[in-house]
Coordinates of C-alpha atoms in Angstrom, one line a residue:
M14 CA 0.0 0.0 0.0
G15 CA 3.0 2.3 0.4
D16 CA 6.6 2.6 1.2
L17 CA 7.9 0.6 4.2
K18 CA 10.4 1.9 6.7
I19 CA 13.2 -0.6 7.1
S20 CA 15.4 -0.5 10.2
S21 CA 18.2 -2.8 11.2
P22 CA 19.5 -1.8 14.7
N23 CA 22.0 -4.6 15.0
N24 CA 22.6 -5.1 11.3
E25 CA 21.4 -8.7 11.9
E26 CA 17.7 -8.5 11.2
K27 CA 15.4 -6.2 9.3
I28 CA 12.2 -5.0 11.0
C29 CA 9.5 -3.8 8.8
E30 CA 7.5 -1.0 10.4
I31 CA 4.2 -0.1 8.7
D32 CA 3.1 3.5 9.2
P33 CA -0.1 3.4 11.2
I34 CA -1.7 5.9 8.7
Y35 CA -2.4 2.9 6.4
D36 CA -4.5 1.3 9.1
I37 CA -6.2 4.6 9.9
I38 CA -7.1 5.1 6.2
D39 CA -8.3 1.5 5.9
Y40 CA -10.5 2.1 8.9
L41 CA -12.0 5.3 7.4
V42 CA -12.6 3.5 4.0
R43 CA -14.1 0.3 5.4
C44 CA -15.6 1.1 8.7
A45 CA -16.5 4.8 8.9
N46 CA -19.6 6.2 7.3
I47 CA -17.9 8.2 4.6
S48 CA -19.1 8.6 1.1
F49 CA -16.4 8.8 -1.7
K50 CA -18.0 10.0 -4.9
N51 CA -16.4 10.0 -8.4
P52 CA -17.4 13.2 -10.2
H53 CA -16.5 11.7 -13.6
Y54 CA -19.0 8.8 -13.4
N55 CA -22.3 10.3 -12.4
K56 CA -21.2 10.6 -8.8
A57 CA -21.1 6.8 -8.3
E58 CA -19.2 5.3 -5.5
I59 CA -15.6 4.5 -6.4
R60 CA -13.8 1.2 -5.6
T61 CA -12.2 0.6 -2.2
S62 CA -8.7 0.7 -3.6
E63 CA -9.4 4.1 -5.2
K64 CA -10.8 5.4 -2.0
I65 CA -7.6 4.4 -0.2
Q66 CA -5.5 6.2 -2.9
V67 CA -7.6 9.3 -2.7
A68 CA -7.4 9.5 1.1
Y69 CA -3.6 8.8 1.2
K70 CA -2.9 11.3 -1.5
M71 CA -4.8 14.0 0.5
Y72 CA -2.8 13.1 3.7
T73 CA 0.6 13.3 2.0
Q74 CA -0.3 16.6 0.3
S75 CA -1.9 18.3 3.3
P76 CA -2.3 16.6 6.7
T77 CA -4.4 19.5 7.9
Q78 CA -6.8 19.2 5.0
F79 CA -7.0 15.5 5.7
L80 CA -8.1 16.1 9.3
I81 CA -10.6 18.7 8.1
Q82 CA -12.1 16.2 5.7
F83 CA -12.0 13.1 7.8
G84 CA -11.3 14.1 11.4
K85 CA -14.8 13.6 12.8
Y86 CA -14.9 10.1 11.5
L87 CA -11.7 9.0 13.2
S88 CA -11.7 6.6 16.1
P89 CA -10.6 8.4 19.4
N90 CA -7.4 6.3 19.6
H91 CA -6.3 7.6 16.2
I92 CA -5.9 11.2 17.5
E93 CA -2.7 10.2 19.4
Y94 CA -1.0 9.3 16.1
F95 CA -1.7 12.7 14.6
Q96 CA -0.5 14.4 17.8
N97 CA 2.9 12.8 17.4
V98 CA 3.7 13.8 13.8
E99 CA 6.2 16.5 13.3
I100 CA 3.8 19.0 11.7
N101 CA 2.0 19.3 15.0
N102 CA 4.9 21.2 16.4
T103 CA 5.2 23.6 13.5
N104 CA 1.8 24.3 12.0
K105 CA -0.7 26.3 14.1
D106 CA -3.7 25.3 12.0
Y107 CA -2.9 21.7 12.2
K108 CA -2.5 21.9 16.0
A109 CA -5.8 23.7 16.2
C110 CA -7.5 20.9 14.3
I111 CA -6.0 18.4 16.7
E112 CA -7.2 20.2 19.8
Q113 CA -10.7 20.6 18.3
L114 CA -10.8 16.9 17.4
K115 CA -9.6 15.8 20.9
L116 CA -12.6 17.7 22.3
Y117 CA -15.0 16.3 19.8
H118 CA -13.9 12.7 20.5
S119 CA -13.7 13.1 24.2
N120 CA -16.0 10.8 26.3
E121 CA -17.8 13.8 27.7
C122 CA -18.7 15.3 24.3
K123 CA -19.5 11.9 22.9
N124 CA -21.9 11.0 25.7
K125 CA -23.6 14.4 25.4
R126 CA -23.8 14.0 21.6
I127 CA -25.4 10.6 21.9
R128 CA -27.9 11.7 24.5
N129 CA -28.9 14.7 22.3
R130 CA -29.3 12.5 19.3
R131 CA -31.5 10.1 21.2
Y132 CA -33.6 13.0 22.5
R133 CA -34.1 14.2 18.9
A134 CA -35.0 10.7 17.8
M135 CA -37.4 10.4 20.7
Q136 CA -39.1 13.7 19.5
K137 CA -39.5 12.2 16.0
L138 CA -40.9 9.0 17.4
Q139 CA -43.7 11.0 19.0
D140 CA -45.3 11.0 15.5
T141 CA -45.3 7.2 15.5
D142 CA -46.9 4.6 17.8
Y143 CA -43.6 3.9 19.6
F144 CA -44.7 5.9 22.6
S145 CA -48.4 5.0 22.5
E146 CA -49.8 3.6 25.7
K147 CA -50.2 0.1 24.2
Q148 CA -46.6 -0.1 22.9
M149 CA -45.1 1.2 26.1
M150 CA -47.2 -1.4 28.0
Y151 CA -45.7 -4.1 25.8
R152 CA -42.2 -2.9 26.5
N153 CA -42.6 -2.7 30.3
P154 CA -45.8 -4.5 31.4
L155 CA -45.0 -4.8 35.1
L156 CA -44.3 -1.1 35.6
Y157 CA -47.3 -0.2 33.5
E158 CA -49.5 -2.4 35.7
Q159 CA -48.1 -0.9 38.9
L160 CA -48.5 2.7 37.9
V161 CA -51.4 2.7 35.4
G162 CA -53.1 -0.6 34.7
Q163 CA -54.3 -1.5 38.3
Y164 CA -56.1 1.8 38.5
M165 CA -58.1 1.4 35.2
T166 CA -61.7 0.3 35.1
D167 CA -62.7 -2.6 33.0
E168 CA -64.3 -0.2 30.5
E169 CA -61.1 1.7 30.1
K170 CA -59.1 -1.5 29.5
L171 CA -61.6 -2.6 26.8
E172 CA -61.3 0.8 25.2
R173 CA -57.5 0.6 25.3
D174 CA -57.3 -2.9 23.9
G175 CA -60.0 -2.3 21.3
A176 CA -58.5 0.9 19.9
D177 CA -57.4 -0.9 16.6
N178 CA -60.6 -2.9 16.0
E179 CA -61.7 -0.7 13.2
N180 CA -58.9 -1.8 11.0
L181 CA -58.9 -5.4 12.2
T182 CA -57.5 -8.0 9.9
F183 CA -56.6 -11.6 10.3
L184 CA -52.9 -10.7 10.1
S185 CA -53.3 -8.0 12.7
M186 CA -55.0 -10.4 15.0
I187 CA -52.1 -12.8 14.8
L188 CA -49.6 -10.0 15.4
E189 CA -51.6 -8.8 18.3
T190 CA -51.7 -12.3 19.8
V191 CA -47.9 -12.6 19.4
D192 CA -47.3 -9.2 21.1
R193 CA -49.5 -10.1 24.0
N194 CA -47.8 -13.5 24.5
E195 CA -44.4 -11.7 24.5
M196 CA -45.8 -9.1 26.9
R197 CA -46.9 -11.9 29.3
E198 CA -43.5 -13.5 29.1
T199 CA -41.8 -10.2 29.8
K200 CA -44.0 -9.5 32.7
N201 CA -43.3 -12.9 34.2
R202 CA -39.6 -12.4 33.9
Q203 CA -39.9 -9.0 35.5
M204 CA -41.9 -10.4 38.4
L205 CA -39.4 -13.2 38.9
I206 CA -36.5 -10.6 39.0
E207 CA -38.5 -8.4 41.4
G208 CA -39.3 -11.5 43.6
E209 CA -35.6 -12.6 43.7
T210 CA -34.6 -9.1 44.7
S211 CA -37.2 -9.0 47.5
T212 CA -36.1 -12.5 48.7
Q213 CA -32.5 -11.5 48.8
T214 CA -33.3 -8.4 50.8
L215 CA -35.3 -10.5 53.2
Q216 CA -32.5 -13.0 53.6
D217 CA -30.0 -10.3 54.2
T218 CA -32.3 -8.9 57.0
E219 CA -32.8 -12.3 58.6
S220 CA -29.1 -13.1 58.5
T221 CA -28.5 -10.4 61.1
P222 CA -28.3 -12.0 64.5
S223 CA -31.2 -11.3 66.8
Q224 CA -30.4 -9.3 69.9
G225 CA -32.8 -11.2 72.2
K226 CA -31.8 -14.8 71.2
R227 CA -30.3 -16.9 74.0
W228 CA -28.2 -20.1 74.1
G229 CA -30.4 -23.2 73.7
D230 CA -33.1 -21.5 71.6
F231 CA -34.2 -23.3 68.5
D232 CA -34.5 -21.6 65.1
V233 CA -38.1 -21.4 64.0
P234 CA -38.2 -22.4 60.3
D235 CA -39.7 -20.0 57.9
T236 CA -42.6 -21.7 56.3
K237 CA -43.5 -18.7 54.1
P238 CA -42.7 -19.2 50.4
N239 CA -40.0 -17.1 48.9
Y240 CA -42.2 -15.1 46.6
I241 CA -46.0 -14.9 46.3
P242 CA -47.3 -12.9 43.4
E243 CA -49.6 -10.2 44.6
T244 CA -53.3 -10.8 43.8
E245 CA -54.8 -8.2 41.6
K246 CA -56.4 -5.5 43.7
R247 CA -57.9 -2.3 42.5
C248 CA -57.2 0.8 44.6
M249 CA -59.5 3.7 44.1
I250 CA -57.6 7.0 43.7
N251 CA -58.7 10.3 42.4
A252 CA -58.2 11.5 38.8
N253 CA -55.3 13.8 39.7
E254 CA -53.3 11.0 41.4
R255 CA -54.0 8.8 38.3
N256 CA -52.6 11.5 36.0
L257 CA -49.5 11.9 38.2
L258 CA -48.8 8.1 38.1
R259 CA -49.4 8.0 34.3
E260 CA -47.0 10.9 33.9
E261 CA -44.4 9.1 36.0
F262 CA -44.8 6.0 33.8
L263 CA -44.3 8.1 30.7
Q264 CA -41.2 9.8 32.1
E265 CA -39.7 6.4 33.0
M266 CA -40.3 5.2 29.5
C267 CA -38.6 8.3 28.1
S268 CA -35.7 7.8 30.4
S269 CA -35.4 4.2 29.4
F270 CA -35.1 5.2 25.8
I271 CA -32.6 8.0 26.4
E272 CA -30.4 5.7 28.6
G273 CA -30.4 2.9 26.0
R274 CA -32.5 0.4 28.0
D275 CA -35.0 -0.4 25.2
I276 CA -33.4 -3.7 24.2
D277 CA -35.3 -4.0 20.9
F278 CA -34.4 -0.6 19.6
D279 CA -31.5 -0.1 17.1
Y280 CA -29.5 2.6 18.9
D281 CA -26.7 2.4 16.4
S282 CA -29.0 4.0 13.8
V283 CA -29.3 7.0 16.1
D284 CA -26.1 7.3 18.0
N285 CA -24.0 7.3 14.8
N286 CA -26.4 9.4 12.7
E287 CA -25.6 13.1 12.3
E288 CA -29.1 13.7 11.0
Y289 CA -30.2 13.7 14.7
D290 CA -27.8 16.5 15.7
D291 CA -29.6 19.5 17.2
L292 CA -27.4 22.0 15.3
Q293 CA -29.0 25.1 16.9
Q294 CA -28.3 23.8 20.4
M295 CA -24.8 22.9 19.4
S296 CA -24.4 26.5 18.1
R297 CA -25.7 27.9 21.4
D298 CA -23.2 25.6 23.3
A299 CA -20.4 26.9 21.2
E300 CA -21.4 30.5 22.0
D301 CA -21.6 29.7 25.7
K302 CA -18.2 28.2 25.6
Y303 CA -16.8 31.3 23.7
F304 CA -18.2 33.7 26.2
D305 CA -16.8 31.7 29.2
S306 CA -13.4 31.4 27.6
E307 CA -10.4 33.7 27.8
D308 CA -11.1 34.9 24.2
N309 CA -13.8 37.1 25.6
D310 CA -11.8 40.0 26.8
A311 CA -14.6 42.4 27.5
E312 CA -14.0 44.5 30.6
T313 CA -17.5 46.1 30.9
L314 CA -21.0 45.0 30.4
E315 CA -21.4 47.2 27.3
E316 CA -18.3 45.6 25.7
H317 CA -19.6 42.1 26.5
M318 CA -23.0 42.9 24.9
Q319 CA -21.3 44.2 21.9
H320 CA -19.4 40.9 21.6
V321 CA -22.7 39.1 21.9
Q322 CA -24.3 41.0 19.1
E323 CA -21.2 40.7 16.8
Y324 CA -20.9 37.0 17.6
G325 CA -24.6 36.4 17.0
R326 CA -24.5 38.1 13.6
K327 CA -21.4 36.1 12.7
K328 CA -23.1 32.8 13.7
S329 CA -26.5 33.6 12.2
N330 CA -25.4 32.3 8.8
D331 CA -24.0 29.1 10.4
S332 CA -27.0 28.1 12.5
N333 CA -27.6 25.1 10.3
S334 CA -24.0 23.8 10.4
D335 CA -22.2 21.5 12.8
T336 CA -19.9 23.6 15.0
L337 CA -17.0 21.3 14.3
D338 CA -17.7 21.7 10.5
V339 CA -17.8 25.4 10.9
F340 CA -14.4 25.4 12.7
M341 CA -12.8 23.1 10.1
Q342 CA -14.2 25.3 7.3
H343 CA -12.6 28.3 9.0
I344 CA -9.2 26.5 9.1
S345 CA -9.7 25.5 5.5
N346 CA -10.4 29.1 4.4
K347 CA -7.2 30.2 6.2
L348 CA -5.2 27.6 4.3
Q349 CA -6.6 28.7 1.0
Q350 CA -5.7 32.3 1.8
S351 CA -2.1 31.5 2.8

């Protein structure tokens, strides 16, 4: 794929050292979600070998431009390689790219980016039935029963379960049966887990020696079963309390989604998807960071507000751009001017 560096420290053996840039480019081409288009062939995707050549040529011609183009798609452990190349000590623009990429790939920024993307995805899912009462009941039936179901009347349950009867088909009946069977299995598993937790807590309590026990006393065997499912009982509460419990259930289901606990959801399609970035919020975060930094040298309130207005005008045209992309474009413009 390229030239090899040959070294023979003892003149007895030759050790071939492959520059890690080849592995990094291979990762970008094969693993990262990057589109390489060929403008000469109706913008069709080019072959893998050509992609590698394009990326390597860009790196050899301008490492800074390479980072501008591909930096956000790198793996975090790749950044160390680019930090140790010689240009990092001589080129300010290159060094600025490295610092920005270190921040972008940090665990703190990554976790925040993922949570924000999941929040945006959750907002879009509001237009589907994913957060409908029935679907949430299927995903967490035990919690639903504890917070919502046990307080519903028979008429309300019939209305909930018969909501789709207008468009009822044989296939939908089969799917409904499958969903309900899975829901019962899920609920049984949740009850067993909850029962085991309660049993363990009880055993831990009973293992504590009794203060009043004397020598010669016999232990009284516990004849109670480890776990007895609670019989269904309907508690009457007022409408306001029911609404509060229903809201608590909804909040828990939203938290479950944001925290990645919905086991059947494809989180990779959201966590690695830039379409879910809240670009306006990212722009506001960048502004907050700027005004909290040393670059904001305002000494009076009037000067600070002037900075705010000027910065706001400057960023107004970039409100639909990723802050990292805006920064990289700024570096690219400087390179073209020099």
